[in-house]
Amino acid sequence: MGFAVEADADSGSWLCTAPSWRFDIGREADLLEEIARIHGYDNIPVEPVRGAPSAGAAAETATPQSVIKQRLVARGFNEAITFSFMSPELQQLIDPEIEPVALKNPISSDLAVMRTSLIPGLLGAAAHNLNRQQPRVRLFETGLRFMPGQALSQTPMLALLLCGRRMPEGWSSSAESVDFFDMKGEIEVLLQAADQTLTFRPAVRPGLHDGQTAEILLGEDVIGIMGRIHPRTASQMNLPEQTLVAELTLASAVSRVLPDYQDISKFPEVRRDIALLVSRDIPSAAVVDCARSAAGPSLADARIFDVYEGDGVAENEKSLAIGLTFRDQSRTLTDEEISESLAQVIESLGEKLGARLRH
């Protein structure tokens, strides 16, 4: 067979070195296959399998990757599979601050570096589909990104892309284009199905539009980025300006929180709406978070249902309408208790965010 064999008498093991012409030998199983082939498969005794095979139990704290893909397909996405290599110019559109790992012997100049993000590949796939008269493109991809360093870092990622029409063409649907909040909603639907609580924080990233880019946070951890591509990037790749992308770690996408059961309250809930004037620079999420922390345990829900900017409101301000729902699990809340909680919310919003009631 041409192998060099060194035997270790103490451990009883063999160190076998394959000859240079045997490119098909790379592991122990390949060597065992060669021995079985020469010895003869018919000469190997047949023995029944002993023991009952046991299937591994699926971890309840993780959602199978196949389920994540099924959810995305159900939302109208198509899976894309792009190269792990890309052109340096395309990589620089999204990650100009990162020096990618270059291939020593690339197939072509268009596939000369390892990708540092899955987004450029999806942008190319979107342009390919739009050039073939596809009015609505919704793509996702799972794969590795390769980050340079002392040791090459390979991280499994999930990337999403939206562009074109918001709804499929039809007599009852409009031709409106997707926007930032469509992508935000898709991420929320995907991860909240696993009982995960997400927050979004304004961010700046090269290749994405200033003012329409946000970090995706799970607790205090940044797990990804989302936003609208920069008009310059859209122009260079012949894409609509309203092209939305997102990328997050696959580990965060498949992680799942075990739900806690809570009894449904038998007591009525009470809603109070307030209209506030706040600075345009203050994120709406900060207003909701402040209201939640100030209202106390009786607050069941807080959400913004209207935003207004225009006549009657200062140029540097915006008007937010917030709906606050109060409920107790054990009794009916009194008007005095609700009014006290509401006063605490208004006071806290004024002290921390400079908000004031709009009359």
PDB file of C-alpha atoms in Angstrom, residues 145-252:
ATOM      1  CA  ARG A 145     -18.443  35.359   7.683  1.00  0.00           C
ATOM      2  CA  PHE A 146     -14.661  35.466   7.912  1.00  0.00           C
ATOM      3  CA  MET A 147     -13.115  38.165  10.083  1.00  0.00           C
ATOM      4  CA  PRO A 148      -9.352  38.790  10.016  1.00  0.00           C
ATOM      5  CA  GLY A 149      -7.163  38.662  13.095  1.00  0.00           C
ATOM      6  CA  GLN A 150      -4.388  36.636  14.664  1.00  0.00           C
ATOM      7  CA  ALA A 151      -6.635  33.635  14.123  1.00  0.00           C
ATOM      8  CA  LEU A 152      -9.270  33.690  11.390  1.00  0.00           C
ATOM      9  CA  SER A 153     -12.707  34.062  12.999  1.00  0.00           C
ATOM     10  CA  GLN A 154     -15.594  32.209  11.356  1.00  0.00           C
ATOM     11  CA  THR A 155     -19.047  33.167  12.656  1.00  0.00           C
ATOM     12  CA  PRO A 156     -22.344  31.656  11.428  1.00  0.00           C
ATOM     13  CA  MET A 157     -24.633  34.517  10.395  1.00  0.00           C
ATOM     14  CA  LEU A 158     -28.159  35.118   9.125  1.00  0.00           C
ATOM     15  CA  ALA A 159     -28.759  37.906   6.611  1.00  0.00           C
ATOM     16  CA  LEU A 160     -32.036  39.283   5.206  1.00  0.00           C
ATOM     17  CA  LEU A 161     -32.832  41.583   2.280  1.00  0.00           C
ATOM     18  CA  LEU A 162     -36.013  43.385   1.213  1.00  0.00           C
ATOM     19  CA  CYS A 163     -36.558  45.550  -1.856  1.00  0.00           C
ATOM     20  CA  GLY A 164     -39.301  46.311  -4.328  1.00  0.00           C
ATOM     21  CA  ARG A 165     -43.008  46.080  -3.612  1.00  0.00           C
ATOM     22  CA  ARG A 166     -44.276  45.651  -0.071  1.00  0.00           C
ATOM     23  CA  MET A 167     -47.073  43.303  -1.150  1.00  0.00           C
ATOM     24  CA  PRO A 168     -47.353  40.891  -4.087  1.00  0.00           C
ATOM     25  CA  GLU A 169     -48.960  42.400  -7.160  1.00  0.00           C
ATOM     26  CA  GLY A 170     -52.734  42.107  -7.042  1.00  0.00           C
ATOM     27  CA  TRP A 171     -55.989  43.984  -7.472  1.00  0.00           C
ATOM     28  CA  SER A 172     -56.336  44.625  -3.732  1.00  0.00           C
ATOM     29  CA  SER A 173     -52.719  45.612  -2.975  1.00  0.00           C
ATOM     30  CA  SER A 174     -50.938  48.897  -3.569  1.00  0.00           C
ATOM     31  CA  ALA A 175     -47.582  49.362  -5.265  1.00  0.00           C
ATOM     32  CA  GLU A 176     -45.951  50.859  -2.163  1.00  0.00           C
ATOM     33  CA  SER A 177     -42.288  50.051  -1.658  1.00  0.00           C
ATOM     34  CA  VAL A 178     -40.825  48.475   1.462  1.00  0.00           C
ATOM     35  CA  ASP A 179     -39.244  50.748   4.064  1.00  0.00           C
ATOM     36  CA  PHE A 180     -37.190  50.592   7.252  1.00  0.00           C
ATOM     37  CA  PHE A 181     -40.112  49.459   9.395  1.00  0.00           C
ATOM     38  CA  ASP A 182     -40.872  46.483   7.146  1.00  0.00           C
ATOM     39  CA  MET A 183     -37.440  45.041   7.897  1.00  0.00           C
ATOM     40  CA  LYS A 184     -37.764  45.889  11.586  1.00  0.00           C
ATOM     41  CA  GLY A 185     -41.083  44.060  11.660  1.00  0.00           C
ATOM     42  CA  GLU A 186     -39.661  40.968   9.945  1.00  0.00           C
ATOM     43  CA  ILE A 187     -36.884  40.706  12.533  1.00  0.00           C
ATOM     44  CA  GLU A 188     -39.341  41.137  15.385  1.00  0.00           C
ATOM     45  CA  VAL A 189     -41.665  38.460  13.991  1.00  0.00           C
ATOM     46  CA  LEU A 190     -38.775  36.041  13.487  1.00  0.00           C
ATOM     47  CA  LEU A 191     -37.217  36.384  16.936  1.00  0.00           C
ATOM     48  CA  GLN A 192     -40.302  37.072  19.021  1.00  0.00           C
ATOM     49  CA  ALA A 193     -41.676  33.728  17.837  1.00  0.00           C
ATOM     50  CA  ALA A 194     -38.989  32.279  20.124  1.00  0.00           C
ATOM     51  CA  ASP A 195     -40.118  34.491  23.033  1.00  0.00           C
ATOM     52  CA  GLN A 196     -37.116  36.802  22.679  1.00  0.00           C
ATOM     53  CA  THR A 197     -37.356  40.460  23.695  1.00  0.00           C
ATOM     54  CA  LEU A 198     -35.563  42.756  21.268  1.00  0.00           C
ATOM     55  CA  THR A 199     -34.621  46.402  21.303  1.00  0.00           C
ATOM     56  CA  PHE A 200     -33.230  48.594  18.546  1.00  0.00           C
ATOM     57  CA  ARG A 201     -30.696  51.399  18.931  1.00  0.00           C
ATOM     58  CA  PRO A 202     -29.748  54.020  16.315  1.00  0.00           C
ATOM     59  CA  ALA A 203     -26.343  53.290  14.813  1.00  0.00           C
ATOM     60  CA  VAL A 204     -23.962  54.383  12.071  1.00  0.00           C
ATOM     61  CA  ARG A 205     -22.359  51.915   9.694  1.00  0.00           C
ATOM     62  CA  PRO A 206     -20.521  52.464   6.404  1.00  0.00           C
ATOM     63  CA  GLY A 207     -22.568  51.334   3.441  1.00  0.00           C
ATOM     64  CA  LEU A 208     -25.877  51.985   5.212  1.00  0.00           C
ATOM     65  CA  HIS A 209     -28.013  55.122   5.298  1.00  0.00           C
ATOM     66  CA  ASP A 210     -27.408  57.593   8.136  1.00  0.00           C
ATOM     67  CA  GLY A 211     -30.580  57.942  10.169  1.00  0.00           C
ATOM     68  CA  GLN A 212     -32.057  54.658   8.937  1.00  0.00           C
ATOM     69  CA  THR A 213     -29.660  52.204  10.556  1.00  0.00           C
ATOM     70  CA  ALA A 214     -30.076  50.448  13.886  1.00  0.00           C
ATOM     71  CA  GLU A 215     -28.284  47.916  16.030  1.00  0.00           C
ATOM     72  CA  ILE A 216     -30.295  44.875  17.105  1.00  0.00           C
ATOM     73  CA  LEU A 217     -29.962  44.154  20.818  1.00  0.00           C
ATOM     74  CA  LEU A 218     -30.920  41.102  22.818  1.00  0.00           C
ATOM     75  CA  GLY A 219     -30.751  42.307  26.391  1.00  0.00           C
ATOM     76  CA  GLU A 220     -27.539  44.334  26.539  1.00  0.00           C
ATOM     77  CA  ASP A 221     -25.807  42.380  23.760  1.00  0.00           C
ATOM     78  CA  VAL A 222     -25.594  43.667  20.190  1.00  0.00           C
ATOM     79  CA  ILE A 223     -26.486  40.694  17.992  1.00  0.00           C
ATOM     80  CA  GLY A 224     -26.752  42.386  14.616  1.00  0.00           C
ATOM     81  CA  ILE A 225     -27.341  45.403  12.416  1.00  0.00           C
ATOM     82  CA  MET A 226     -30.163  46.462  10.109  1.00  0.00           C
ATOM     83  CA  GLY A 227     -30.915  49.415   7.885  1.00  0.00           C
ATOM     84  CA  ARG A 228     -31.403  50.911   4.466  1.00  0.00           C
ATOM     85  CA  ILE A 229     -28.437  50.770   2.117  1.00  0.00           C
ATOM     86  CA  HIS A 230     -26.691  54.055   1.383  1.00  0.00           C
ATOM     87  CA  PRO A 231     -27.894  55.838  -1.797  1.00  0.00           C
ATOM     88  CA  ARG A 232     -24.327  55.685  -3.106  1.00  0.00           C
ATOM     89  CA  THR A 233     -24.287  51.904  -2.680  1.00  0.00           C
ATOM     90  CA  ALA A 234     -27.721  51.609  -4.293  1.00  0.00           C
ATOM     91  CA  SER A 235     -26.571  53.645  -7.286  1.00  0.00           C
ATOM     92  CA  GLN A 236     -23.370  51.643  -7.781  1.00  0.00           C
ATOM     93  CA  MET A 237     -25.246  48.330  -7.686  1.00  0.00           C
ATOM     94  CA  ASN A 238     -28.280  49.544  -9.663  1.00  0.00           C
ATOM     95  CA  LEU A 239     -30.648  48.846  -6.765  1.00  0.00           C
ATOM     96  CA  PRO A 240     -33.680  50.807  -5.495  1.00  0.00           C
ATOM     97  CA  GLU A 241     -32.853  53.303  -2.762  1.00  0.00           C
ATOM     98  CA  GLN A 242     -35.425  51.567  -0.567  1.00  0.00           C
ATOM     99  CA  THR A 243     -33.358  48.388  -0.247  1.00  0.00           C
ATOM    100  CA  LEU A 244     -33.290  47.119   3.338  1.00  0.00           C
ATOM    101  CA  VAL A 245     -30.756  44.670   4.762  1.00  0.00           C
ATOM    102  CA  ALA A 246     -30.135  43.029   8.115  1.00  0.00           C
ATOM    103  CA  GLU A 247     -27.466  40.716   9.482  1.00  0.00           C
ATOM    104  CA  LEU A 248     -27.346  39.000  12.859  1.00  0.00           C
ATOM    105  CA  THR A 249     -25.554  36.088  14.449  1.00  0.00           C
ATOM    106  CA  LEU A 250     -27.214  32.763  13.733  1.00  0.00           C
ATOM    107  CA  ALA A 251     -26.751  31.715  17.365  1.00  0.00           C
ATOM    108  CA  SER A 252     -28.998  34.567  18.506  1.00  0.00           C
TER     109      SER A 252
END
